[in-house]
Tab-separated table of C-alpha atoms in Angstrom:
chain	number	residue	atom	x	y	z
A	901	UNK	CA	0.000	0.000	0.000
A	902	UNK	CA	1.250	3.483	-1.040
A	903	UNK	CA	-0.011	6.895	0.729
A	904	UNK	CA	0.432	9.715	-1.485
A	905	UNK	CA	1.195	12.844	0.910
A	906	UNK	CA	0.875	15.397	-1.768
A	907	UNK	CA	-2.038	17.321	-0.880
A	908	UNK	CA	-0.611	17.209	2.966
A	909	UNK	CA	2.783	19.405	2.492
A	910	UNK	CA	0.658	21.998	-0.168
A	911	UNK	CA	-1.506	22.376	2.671
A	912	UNK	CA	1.389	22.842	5.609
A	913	UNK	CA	3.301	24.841	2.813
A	914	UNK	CA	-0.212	26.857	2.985
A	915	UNK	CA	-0.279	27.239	6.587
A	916	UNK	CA	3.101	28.086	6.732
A	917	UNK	CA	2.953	30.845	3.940
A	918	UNK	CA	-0.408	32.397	5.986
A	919	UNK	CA	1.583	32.085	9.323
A	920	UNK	CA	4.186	34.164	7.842
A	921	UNK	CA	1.935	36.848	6.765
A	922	UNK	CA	0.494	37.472	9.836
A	923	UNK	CA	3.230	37.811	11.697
A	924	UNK	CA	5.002	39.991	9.669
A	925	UNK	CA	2.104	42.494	9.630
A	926	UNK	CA	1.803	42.103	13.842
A	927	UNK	CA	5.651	43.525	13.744
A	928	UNK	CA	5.063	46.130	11.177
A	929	UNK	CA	2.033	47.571	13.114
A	930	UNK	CA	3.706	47.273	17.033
A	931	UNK	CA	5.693	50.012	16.635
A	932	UNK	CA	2.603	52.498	15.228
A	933	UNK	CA	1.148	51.910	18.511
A	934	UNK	CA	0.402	55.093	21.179
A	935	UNK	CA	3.322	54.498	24.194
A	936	UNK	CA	3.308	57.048	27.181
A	937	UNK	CA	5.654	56.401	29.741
A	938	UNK	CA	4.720	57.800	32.877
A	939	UNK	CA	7.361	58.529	35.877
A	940	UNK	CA	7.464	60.749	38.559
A	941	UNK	CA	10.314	61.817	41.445
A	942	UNK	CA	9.988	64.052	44.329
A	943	UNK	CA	11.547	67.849	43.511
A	944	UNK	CA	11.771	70.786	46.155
A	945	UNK	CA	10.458	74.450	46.289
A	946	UNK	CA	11.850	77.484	47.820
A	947	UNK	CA	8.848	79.946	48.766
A	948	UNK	CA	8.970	82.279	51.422
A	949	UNK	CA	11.849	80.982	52.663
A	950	UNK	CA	10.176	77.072	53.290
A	951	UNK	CA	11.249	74.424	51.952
A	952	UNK	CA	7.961	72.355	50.136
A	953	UNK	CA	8.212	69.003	48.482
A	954	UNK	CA	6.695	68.488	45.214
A	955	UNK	CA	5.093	64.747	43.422
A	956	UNK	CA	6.697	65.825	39.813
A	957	UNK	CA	4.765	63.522	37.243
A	958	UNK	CA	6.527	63.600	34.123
A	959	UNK	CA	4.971	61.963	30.711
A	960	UNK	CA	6.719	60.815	27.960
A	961	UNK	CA	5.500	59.692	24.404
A	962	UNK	CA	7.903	56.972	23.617
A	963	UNK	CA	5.750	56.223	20.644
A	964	UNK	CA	5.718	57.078	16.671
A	965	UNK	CA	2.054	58.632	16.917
A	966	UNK	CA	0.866	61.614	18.983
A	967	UNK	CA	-0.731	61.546	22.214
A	968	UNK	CA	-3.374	64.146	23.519
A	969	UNK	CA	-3.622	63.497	27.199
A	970	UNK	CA	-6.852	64.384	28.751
A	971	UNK	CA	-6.348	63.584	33.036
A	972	UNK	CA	-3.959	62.780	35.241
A	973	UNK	CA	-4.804	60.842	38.450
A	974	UNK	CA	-4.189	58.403	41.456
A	975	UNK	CA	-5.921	55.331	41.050
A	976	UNK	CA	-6.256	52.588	43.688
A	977	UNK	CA	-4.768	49.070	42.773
A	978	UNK	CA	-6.239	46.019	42.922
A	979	UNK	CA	-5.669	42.386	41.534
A	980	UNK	CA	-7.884	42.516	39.022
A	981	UNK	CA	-7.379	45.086	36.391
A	982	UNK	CA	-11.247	45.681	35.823
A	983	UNK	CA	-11.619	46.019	39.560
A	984	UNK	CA	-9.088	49.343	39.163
A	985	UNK	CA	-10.376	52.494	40.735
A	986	UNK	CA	-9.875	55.788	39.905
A	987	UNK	CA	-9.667	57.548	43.355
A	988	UNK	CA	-8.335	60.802	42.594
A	989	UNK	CA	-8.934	62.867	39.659
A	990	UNK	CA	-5.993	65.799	39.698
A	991	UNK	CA	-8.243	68.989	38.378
A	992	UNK	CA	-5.668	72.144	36.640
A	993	UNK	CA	-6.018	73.593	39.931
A	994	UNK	CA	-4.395	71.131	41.870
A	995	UNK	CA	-1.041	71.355	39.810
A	996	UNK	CA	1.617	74.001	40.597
A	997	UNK	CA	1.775	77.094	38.491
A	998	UNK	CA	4.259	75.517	36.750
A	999	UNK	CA	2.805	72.139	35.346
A	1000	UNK	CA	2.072	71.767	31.833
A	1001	UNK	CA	-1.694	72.445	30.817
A	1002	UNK	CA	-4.726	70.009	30.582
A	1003	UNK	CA	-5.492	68.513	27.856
A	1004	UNK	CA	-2.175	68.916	26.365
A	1005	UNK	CA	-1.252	66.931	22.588
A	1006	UNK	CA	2.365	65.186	23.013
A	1007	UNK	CA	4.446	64.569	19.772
A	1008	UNK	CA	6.637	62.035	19.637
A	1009	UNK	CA	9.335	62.621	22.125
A	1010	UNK	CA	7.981	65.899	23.743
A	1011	UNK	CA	7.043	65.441	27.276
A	1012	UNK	CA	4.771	67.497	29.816
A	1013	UNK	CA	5.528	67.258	33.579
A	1014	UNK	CA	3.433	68.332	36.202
A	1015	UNK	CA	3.829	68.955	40.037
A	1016	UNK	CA	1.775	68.628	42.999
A	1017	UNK	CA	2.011	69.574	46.576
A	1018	UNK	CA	3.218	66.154	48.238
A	1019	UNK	CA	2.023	67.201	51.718
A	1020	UNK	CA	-1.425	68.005	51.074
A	1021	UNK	CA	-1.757	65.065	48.500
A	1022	UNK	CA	-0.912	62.706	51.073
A	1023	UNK	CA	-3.278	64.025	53.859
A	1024	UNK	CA	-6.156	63.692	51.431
A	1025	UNK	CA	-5.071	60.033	50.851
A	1026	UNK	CA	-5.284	59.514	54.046
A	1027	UNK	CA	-8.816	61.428	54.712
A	1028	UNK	CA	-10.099	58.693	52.133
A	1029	UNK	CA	-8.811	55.957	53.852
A	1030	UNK	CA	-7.065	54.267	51.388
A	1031	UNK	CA	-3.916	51.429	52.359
A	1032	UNK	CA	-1.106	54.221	50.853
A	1033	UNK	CA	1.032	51.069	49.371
A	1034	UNK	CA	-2.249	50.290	47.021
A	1035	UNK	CA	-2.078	53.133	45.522
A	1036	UNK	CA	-0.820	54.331	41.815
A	1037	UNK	CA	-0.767	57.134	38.853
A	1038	UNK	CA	-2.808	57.542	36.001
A	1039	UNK	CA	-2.650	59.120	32.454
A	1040	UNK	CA	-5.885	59.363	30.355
A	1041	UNK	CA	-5.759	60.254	26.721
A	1042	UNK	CA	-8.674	61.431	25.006
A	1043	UNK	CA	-9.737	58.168	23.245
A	1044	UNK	CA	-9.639	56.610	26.793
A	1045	UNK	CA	-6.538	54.614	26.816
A	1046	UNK	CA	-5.027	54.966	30.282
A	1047	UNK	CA	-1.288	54.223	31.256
A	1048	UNK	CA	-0.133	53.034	34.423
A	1049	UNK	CA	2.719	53.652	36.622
A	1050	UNK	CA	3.131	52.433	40.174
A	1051	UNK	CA	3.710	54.761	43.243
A	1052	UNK	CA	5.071	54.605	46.081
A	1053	UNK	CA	4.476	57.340	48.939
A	1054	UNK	CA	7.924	58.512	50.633
């Protein structure tokens, strides 16, 4: 008895030639993709001779495509990503005089920073009763896409 296995290596070759395809056009399109990178470091501020801390929040678009950020926030963690909460919505008014405006479009590259008054940040934390090590930042763009960053309180 002879099998003929023809038909079974035009198909693989088939498979093959499709698998190919698609994965070519996933790498072509992953770098079109929006990327914010969000990061923030504690600065200081001279005024009226006292020394106040600062949260500075700095975003960066890492990414080939603009970005127009709508809100920036604290967010509560959890272990489910749906079960997220948005605790804190930072309003222009809460940001120094300094910070970047809201909404703001980032190029590729460009970044916007924005600072914060630690001190009363962390009392209203507090007031709200959240655990301070569950807690995180938030960037919003306008089509709803948010980017993460973890926080820690100092």
């Amino acid at each position: 008895m002879i099998i003929d296995l023809g038909n079974v290596w035009d198909a693989l070759s088939a498979i093959g030639t499709i698998a190919v395809v698609i994965v070519s056009l996933y790498l072509a399109r992953r770098d079109y993709g929006k990327k914010l990178e969000v990061d923030y470091w504690i600065s200081y501020k001279i005024f009226s001779g006292e020394k106040i801390s600062l949260w500075s929040i700095d975003l960066v678009n890492i990414g080939s495509v603009p970005v127009k950020i709508y809100e920036v926030g604290i967010y509560q963690k959890s272990w489910l990503r749906k079960r997220r909460k948005k605790i804190i919505f930072m309003m222009p008014r809460d940001f120094e005089y300094e910070s970047a405006k809201l909404p703001i479009l980032l190029n590729p590259q460009e970044d916007a920073t924005y600072f914060i008054a630690k001190n009363e940040w962390i009392t209203k934390i507090k007031e709200l009763g959240i655990n301070q090590r569950k807690i995180g930042l938030y960037a919003r763009d306008t089509t709803g896409k948010y980017y993460f960053r973890k926080f820690l309180l100092e």
